[in-house]
Short mmCIF file of C-alpha atoms and ligand atoms in Angstrom, two decimals:
data_model
loop_
_atom_site.label_atom_id
_atom_site.label_comp_id
_atom_site.label_asym_id
_atom_site.label_seq_id
_atom_site.Cartn_x
_atom_site.Cartn_y
_atom_site.Cartn_z
CA MET A 298 -33.68 -11.02 -13.28
CA SER A 299 -32.02 -14.11 -12.08
CA PHE A 300 -30.61 -17.37 -13.42
CA PRO A 301 -30.57 -18.37 -16.27
CA ASP A 302 -30.75 -14.74 -17.55
CA VAL A 303 -28.09 -13.67 -15.11
CA ARG A 304 -24.86 -15.64 -15.20
CA MET A 305 -22.18 -14.16 -12.97
CA ARG A 306 -19.55 -16.41 -14.54
CA ARG A 307 -19.81 -14.59 -17.90
CA LEU A 308 -17.50 -11.84 -16.72
CA ARG A 309 -15.00 -14.21 -15.13
CA ARG A 310 -14.31 -16.36 -18.16
CA THR A 311 -11.05 -14.86 -19.46
CA PRO A 312 -8.21 -12.78 -18.02
CA ALA A 313 -9.22 -9.84 -20.22
CA LEU A 314 -12.82 -9.91 -18.98
CA ARG A 315 -11.64 -10.12 -15.40
CA ARG A 316 -9.34 -7.14 -15.95
CA LEU A 317 -12.21 -5.17 -17.43
CA VAL A 318 -14.40 -5.46 -14.34
CA ARG A 319 -11.71 -5.47 -11.63
CA GLU A 320 -12.66 -3.13 -8.76
CA THR A 321 -9.39 -2.93 -6.85
CA HIS A 322 -5.91 -2.31 -8.17
CA LEU A 323 -2.50 -2.87 -6.76
CA HIS A 324 0.31 -0.66 -8.01
CA ALA A 325 3.90 0.04 -6.95
CA ASP A 326 2.77 3.61 -6.19
CA HIS A 327 1.03 2.34 -3.05
CA LEU A 328 4.07 0.68 -1.53
CA VAL A 329 6.30 1.70 1.35
CA LEU A 330 9.27 -0.51 2.29
CA PRO A 331 10.36 -0.53 5.96
CA LEU A 332 14.17 -0.72 6.37
CA PHE A 333 16.47 -1.10 9.37
CA VAL A 334 19.69 0.87 9.61
CA ARG A 335 22.55 0.21 12.00
CA PRO A 336 26.01 1.66 12.66
CA GLY A 337 28.99 0.23 10.79
CA GLU A 338 30.14 -0.20 7.21
CA GLY A 339 29.47 -2.85 4.60
CA LEU A 340 26.97 -4.56 6.89
CA ARG A 341 24.03 -6.55 5.66
CA THR A 342 23.03 -8.59 8.69
CA PRO A 343 20.17 -11.02 8.03
CA ILE A 344 17.20 -10.92 10.41
CA ALA A 345 16.49 -14.55 11.31
CA SER A 346 12.75 -14.22 11.87
CA MET A 347 12.25 -12.09 8.74
CA PRO A 348 13.87 -13.93 5.80
CA GLY A 349 14.86 -11.46 3.08
CA CYS A 350 15.18 -8.54 5.54
CA PHE A 351 18.45 -7.13 6.83
CA GLN A 352 19.93 -4.65 9.25
CA LEU A 353 21.91 -2.40 6.91
CA SER A 354 24.77 -0.01 7.53
CA VAL A 355 24.31 3.43 5.95
CA ASP A 356 26.36 2.61 2.82
CA GLU A 357 24.38 -0.60 2.24
CA LEU A 358 21.13 1.24 2.92
CA VAL A 359 21.93 3.71 0.15
CA ARG A 360 22.68 0.81 -2.23
CA GLU A 361 19.44 -0.89 -1.28
CA CYS A 362 17.49 2.32 -1.84
CA HIS A 363 18.85 2.71 -5.37
CA GLN A 364 17.14 -0.62 -6.12
CA VAL A 365 13.98 0.47 -4.33
CA ALA A 366 13.80 3.64 -6.41
CA ASP A 367 14.55 1.73 -9.63
CA LEU A 368 11.61 -0.56 -8.87
CA GLY A 369 9.28 2.44 -8.75
CA ILE A 370 8.60 2.24 -5.01
CA PRO A 371 7.98 5.83 -3.87
CA ALA A 372 8.91 5.62 -0.19
CA ILE A 373 10.80 3.86 2.58
CA LEU A 374 10.07 3.83 6.32
CA LEU A 375 13.25 3.97 8.35
CA PHE A 376 13.98 2.35 11.73
CA GLY A 377 17.30 2.77 13.54
CA ILE A 378 19.39 0.52 15.74
CA PRO A 379 21.61 2.86 17.76
CA THR A 380 25.22 2.39 18.89
CA SER A 381 24.15 2.52 22.51
CA LYS A 382 20.94 2.73 24.50
CA ASP A 383 20.18 4.67 27.69
CA PRO A 384 17.10 5.37 29.84
CA VAL A 385 16.23 8.57 27.94
CA GLY A 386 16.98 7.29 24.41
CA SER A 387 19.59 10.01 23.72
CA GLU A 388 20.60 8.71 20.29
CA ALA A 389 17.01 9.09 19.06
CA TYR A 390 17.46 12.86 18.82
CA ALA A 391 21.26 13.19 18.47
CA LEU A 392 22.61 15.23 15.55
CA ASP A 393 24.85 12.32 14.55
CA GLY A 394 22.37 9.58 15.52
CA ILE A 395 22.02 6.64 13.17
CA ILE A 396 18.75 7.86 11.63
CA GLN A 397 19.99 11.41 11.22
CA ARG A 398 23.11 10.18 9.40
CA ALA A 399 21.13 7.74 7.28
CA VAL A 400 18.59 10.36 6.22
CA ARG A 401 21.32 12.83 5.21
CA ALA A 402 23.05 10.16 3.13
CA LEU A 403 19.82 9.05 1.48
CA LYS A 404 18.62 12.52 0.61
CA ALA A 405 22.02 13.35 -0.88
CA ALA A 406 22.04 10.20 -3.03
CA LEU A 407 18.34 9.89 -3.92
CA PRO A 408 16.54 13.20 -3.42
CA ASP A 409 13.29 11.94 -4.97
CA LEU A 410 12.84 8.83 -2.85
CA LEU A 411 10.55 9.70 0.07
CA VAL A 412 12.15 9.00 3.42
CA ILE A 413 9.65 8.48 6.24
CA THR A 414 11.13 8.18 9.73
CA ASP A 415 9.68 6.25 12.65
CA VAL A 416 9.38 8.49 15.70
CA CYS A 417 9.45 6.34 18.83
CA LEU A 418 11.95 5.82 21.62
CA CYS A 419 11.75 2.02 22.03
CA GLU A 420 14.78 1.22 19.87
CA TYR A 421 16.86 3.77 21.79
CA THR A 422 15.93 3.20 25.44
CA SER A 423 17.75 0.67 27.61
CA HIS A 424 14.40 -0.47 29.05
CA GLY A 425 12.88 -0.89 25.57
CA HIS A 426 9.73 1.13 26.26
CA CYS A 427 8.42 3.78 23.90
CA GLY A 428 8.82 6.64 26.37
CA LEU A 429 10.33 7.77 29.67
CA ILE A 430 9.78 5.53 32.66
CA LYS A 431 8.40 6.93 35.93
CA GLY A 432 7.87 4.25 38.58
CA ASP A 433 6.81 1.27 36.53
CA GLU A 434 4.88 3.18 33.88
CA VAL A 435 5.63 5.19 30.78
CA ASP A 436 5.22 8.88 31.57
CA ASN A 437 3.14 10.33 28.76
CA ASP A 438 3.70 14.06 29.14
CA ALA A 439 7.41 13.87 29.86
CA THR A 440 7.85 11.73 26.75
CA LEU A 441 6.20 14.27 24.44
CA GLU A 442 9.09 16.71 24.63
CA LEU A 443 11.56 14.02 23.54
CA LEU A 444 9.33 12.89 20.67
CA VAL A 445 9.19 16.48 19.42
CA LYS A 446 12.99 16.71 19.61
CA MET A 447 13.29 13.44 17.72
CA ALA A 448 10.84 14.43 14.97
CA LEU A 449 12.54 17.79 14.60
CA SER A 450 15.99 16.23 14.31
CA HIS A 451 14.65 13.96 11.56
CA ALA A 452 13.16 16.92 9.70
CA ARG A 453 16.45 18.83 10.03
CA ALA A 454 18.28 15.84 8.54
CA GLY A 455 15.89 15.96 5.58
CA ALA A 456 13.10 13.47 6.38
CA ASP A 457 10.17 13.92 4.01
CA LEU A 458 7.53 12.67 6.47
CA VAL A 459 7.62 11.73 10.15
CA ALA A 460 5.68 8.80 11.56
CA PRO A 461 5.08 8.76 15.33
CA SER A 462 4.48 5.16 16.48
CA ASP A 463 4.76 5.58 20.25
CA MET A 464 1.01 5.91 21.06
CA MET A 465 1.50 8.70 23.63
CA ASP A 466 -1.56 10.93 23.96
CA GLY A 467 -1.15 14.36 22.40
CA ARG A 468 2.02 13.62 20.46
CA VAL A 469 0.72 14.48 17.02
CA GLY A 470 -0.29 17.99 18.11
CA GLU A 471 3.00 18.62 19.92
CA ILE A 472 5.05 17.38 16.96
CA ARG A 473 3.00 19.54 14.57
CA VAL A 474 3.68 22.65 16.68
CA GLY A 475 7.36 21.75 16.99
CA LEU A 476 7.74 21.30 13.24
CA ASP A 477 5.80 24.46 12.41
CA GLU A 478 7.72 26.65 14.84
CA ASN A 479 10.98 25.56 13.24
CA GLY A 480 10.14 26.09 9.60
CA PHE A 481 8.94 22.57 8.77
CA GLN A 482 5.29 23.42 8.09
CA HIS A 483 5.56 21.40 4.88
CA VAL A 484 6.56 18.10 6.53
CA PRO A 485 3.53 15.78 6.79
CA ILE A 486 2.80 13.56 9.78
CA MET A 487 1.84 9.94 9.18
CA ALA A 488 0.37 8.96 12.56
CA TYR A 489 0.23 5.40 13.81
CA SER A 490 -3.28 6.19 15.03
CA ALA A 491 -4.84 2.79 15.59
CA LYS A 492 -1.86 0.79 16.72
CA TYR A 493 -2.83 -2.33 18.61
CA ALA A 494 -0.84 -4.16 21.30
CA SER A 495 -0.24 -7.10 18.99
CA GLY A 496 1.58 -10.41 19.07
CA PHE A 497 2.30 -9.83 15.40
CA TYR A 498 5.20 -7.46 16.23
CA GLY A 499 7.39 -10.31 17.53
CA PRO A 500 9.86 -10.56 14.62
CA PHE A 501 10.21 -6.76 14.42
CA ARG A 502 11.41 -6.63 18.00
CA ASP A 503 14.27 -8.97 17.01
CA ALA A 504 14.97 -6.87 13.93
CA ALA A 505 14.97 -3.55 15.80
CA GLU A 506 16.43 -5.05 19.00
CA SER A 507 13.62 -3.34 20.89
CA PRO A 508 11.70 -5.78 23.11
CA PRO A 509 10.52 -4.20 26.39
CA GLN A 510 12.82 -5.33 29.20
CA PHE A 511 9.92 -5.47 31.68
CA GLY A 512 6.14 -5.52 31.29
CA ASP A 513 4.51 -5.02 27.92
CA ARG A 514 3.04 -2.22 25.78
CA ARG A 515 -0.62 -2.70 26.72
CA GLY A 516 -0.62 0.46 28.81
CA TYR A 517 -0.22 2.59 25.69
CA GLN A 518 -1.00 0.53 22.59
CA MET A 519 -4.65 -0.30 21.84
CA ASP A 520 -6.54 -3.29 23.16
CA PRO A 521 -7.27 -5.62 20.20
CA PRO A 522 -11.00 -6.11 20.96
CA ASN A 523 -11.77 -2.39 20.50
CA ALA A 524 -12.97 -0.81 17.26
CA LEU A 525 -14.89 2.32 18.30
CA GLU A 526 -11.83 3.35 20.28
CA ALA A 527 -9.82 3.24 17.05
CA LEU A 528 -12.18 5.78 15.54
CA ARG A 529 -11.64 8.06 18.54
CA GLU A 530 -7.86 7.68 18.19
CA VAL A 531 -8.05 8.57 14.50
CA GLU A 532 -10.33 11.53 15.14
CA LEU A 533 -7.99 12.91 17.80
CA ASP A 534 -4.93 12.51 15.57
CA LEU A 535 -6.70 14.26 12.69
CA ASP A 536 -7.74 17.10 15.02
CA GLU A 537 -4.12 17.40 16.12
CA GLY A 538 -2.97 17.68 12.51
CA ALA A 539 -2.20 14.19 11.23
CA ASP A 540 -2.05 14.09 7.41
CA ILE A 541 -2.14 10.31 7.05
CA VAL A 542 -3.56 7.90 9.62
CA MET A 543 -2.41 4.33 10.04
CA VAL A 544 -3.95 1.06 11.11
CA LYS A 545 -1.54 -1.55 12.43
CA PRO A 546 -1.34 -4.55 12.13
CA ALA A 547 -3.17 -4.84 8.82
CA LEU A 548 -4.65 -8.23 7.93
CA PRO A 549 -6.26 -9.04 11.32
CA TYR A 550 -7.67 -5.47 11.40
CA LEU A 551 -9.32 -5.13 7.99
CA ASP A 552 -12.55 -4.09 9.69
CA ILE A 553 -10.74 -1.17 11.31
CA ILE A 554 -9.23 -0.04 8.00
CA TRP A 555 -12.71 -0.16 6.47
CA ARG A 556 -14.36 1.79 9.31
CA VAL A 557 -11.65 4.44 9.35
CA LYS A 558 -11.86 4.97 5.60
CA GLU A 559 -15.67 5.08 5.60
CA LYS A 560 -15.85 7.57 8.42
CA PHE A 561 -12.98 9.95 7.71
CA ARG A 562 -12.13 9.68 3.99
CA VAL A 563 -8.53 10.73 4.57
CA PRO A 564 -5.39 8.94 3.37
CA VAL A 565 -5.11 5.66 5.27
CA ALA A 566 -1.97 3.58 5.60
CA ALA A 567 -2.05 -0.11 6.53
CA TYR A 568 1.05 -1.65 8.12
CA ASN A 569 1.41 -5.28 7.05
CA VAL A 570 3.66 -6.04 10.03
CA SER A 571 6.59 -8.34 10.67
CA GLY A 572 4.50 -11.23 12.03
CA GLU A 573 2.23 -11.17 9.00
CA TYR A 574 5.33 -11.28 6.78
CA ALA A 575 7.03 -14.02 8.81
CA MET A 576 3.96 -16.29 8.72
CA ILE A 577 3.84 -16.21 4.96
CA LYS A 578 7.61 -16.68 4.60
CA ALA A 579 7.64 -19.64 6.98
CA ALA A 580 4.75 -21.42 5.28
CA ALA A 581 6.17 -20.70 1.81
CA GLU A 582 9.59 -22.09 2.83
CA ARG A 583 7.87 -25.37 3.70
CA GLY A 584 6.04 -25.37 0.40
CA TRP A 585 2.72 -25.02 2.21
CA LEU A 586 1.56 -22.03 0.26
CA ASP A 587 2.47 -19.92 -2.74
CA GLU A 588 4.17 -16.77 -1.46
CA ARG A 589 3.52 -14.64 -4.50
CA ALA A 590 -0.18 -15.49 -4.66
CA ILE A 591 -0.69 -14.96 -0.93
CA VAL A 592 1.20 -11.68 -0.73
CA LEU A 593 -0.62 -10.18 -3.71
CA GLU A 594 -3.97 -11.40 -2.38
CA THR A 595 -3.25 -9.96 1.08
CA LEU A 596 -2.21 -6.55 -0.22
CA THR A 597 -5.18 -6.43 -2.58
CA ALA A 598 -7.44 -7.16 0.41
CA LEU A 599 -5.91 -4.21 2.27
CA ARG A 600 -6.60 -1.97 -0.71
CA ARG A 601 -10.17 -3.31 -1.01
CA ALA A 602 -10.73 -2.55 2.69
CA GLY A 603 -9.77 1.08 2.04
CA ALA A 604 -6.03 1.40 2.53
CA ASP A 605 -4.30 3.88 0.21
CA ILE A 606 -0.77 3.19 1.42
CA LEU A 607 0.64 -0.30 2.00
CA ILE A 608 3.63 -0.63 4.28
CA THR A 609 5.13 -4.05 3.61
CA TYR A 610 8.43 -5.89 3.88
CA SER A 611 7.52 -7.56 0.57
CA ALA A 612 7.49 -4.26 -1.33
CA LYS A 613 10.46 -5.07 -3.59
CA ASP A 614 9.10 -8.48 -4.59
CA VAL A 615 5.67 -6.99 -5.15
CA ALA A 616 7.02 -4.24 -7.37
CA ARG A 617 8.85 -6.90 -9.43
CA TRP A 618 5.80 -9.17 -9.66
CA LEU A 619 3.61 -6.30 -10.77
CA ARG A 620 6.02 -5.59 -13.62
CA GLU A 621 5.94 -9.11 -15.01
C1 PBG B 1215 7.62 0.83 17.61
C2 PBG B 1215 7.25 0.03 16.42
C3 PBG B 1215 6.96 -1.34 16.40
C4 PBG B 1215 6.68 -1.65 15.07
C5 PBG B 1215 6.81 -0.49 14.33
N1 PBG B 1215 7.14 0.55 15.19
C6 PBG B 1215 7.05 -2.36 17.46
C7 PBG B 1215 6.25 -2.25 18.68
O1 PBG B 1215 5.40 -1.38 18.85
O2 PBG B 1215 6.50 -3.07 19.54
C8 PBG B 1215 6.29 -3.01 14.58
C9 PBG B 1215 6.40 -3.23 13.11
C10 PBG B 1215 6.33 -4.65 12.70
O3 PBG B 1215 6.05 -5.57 13.49
O4 PBG B 1215 6.59 -4.89 11.51
N2 PBG B 1215 8.62 1.74 17.34
#
C-alpha cells in the first residue's frame, strides 16, 4: 500500500492524534540536576558562562533543593568547590569537606531527594587534573586509592549514589570493593563510562574552578572519533560492577548512547553538559532560537536515542514546562 491509500499526515493532524502515537516521552522522573556547592553562607554566586546556574553555599543549596524536590525532580548531582586545593586533593575525602557537609545537610533536610556525588579529584587538586601527578602524567594506580577514599567518605555522609568521572582504569571495581567492605553494598555506582575529552566542558571548568593548570585531559578521557572503544569502556565498567553507565557529552554523541543501549540494555544516563547548555542560553538570549522548544527537543532526542536518565542544567525549567 502506498499513496493515496497511505497518508502519513492523517496521524499528525491534531495534538490529540499526535499524543496517541507518540513513541518517546519526557517526564520529570528522568531528570537529574547538577549543582555546585561552595564554602560560605548565604552565597548564590552566578556562573557567567552558565546563565541561571550558581555556586551555592550549603544553606542556599538546601533551599534550592526544596524547590527541586517540589518540582518532582528525583535527583541532584553534586560538585564541590573546596576551601583550598593541594596536589593530592585532600578536601575531596575530608570528613568536613564541602561535599561531605553538603550531603549531610541535604539528607537531613530532604531524605527522599536522591543525592548523587561526583567522584573526581580535579576540583580539589592544585594542578586541576583528575588524579595524582607523577612526572607530567596522571598516575592511574596511585589515584585509585584516593578515589575509593572519596567515594567512601561520600557514602558515609549519606550519598545515595556515587558517580566516578575521573576516567582512571579500574576505578569502578576498586570503588565497589571499598563500598562493599564498609557496609555500603546498597550504594549504586553511576559510572561516567564513555566520557570524551570534549570542548563542551568549557563552562563547567569555570563553574567548578577546575581547569587543568598544564596539559589537557586527553591522556585519560576518550578520543572523540572512537565509538567501539566506548563499548569496551562500558563493558569493563559493567564487569567491574557499574549499575548505571553514562555517555558524556550527550547531543554530539547520540550514536554512542544508541549503541550502548542496543548492546547492553542497562540503565543509561546522558550528560547534557555545560557547553550544550551555554550554546542554547547564548542563542536564546539573542532571540536566535526558542529556548523552551530547543531544550525539550534536545532532551527528547536523548530519550529517543536510548537514554533513561537525563542530566541537565535545565532540569528545573523542564520540570515546570512539563507541568504546564
Ligand atoms: C570532572 C567533570 C567534568 C564535568 C563533569 N565532571 C569536567 C571535565 O572532565 O573536565 C563536565 C560537566 C559539564 O561540562 O557540564 N570532574
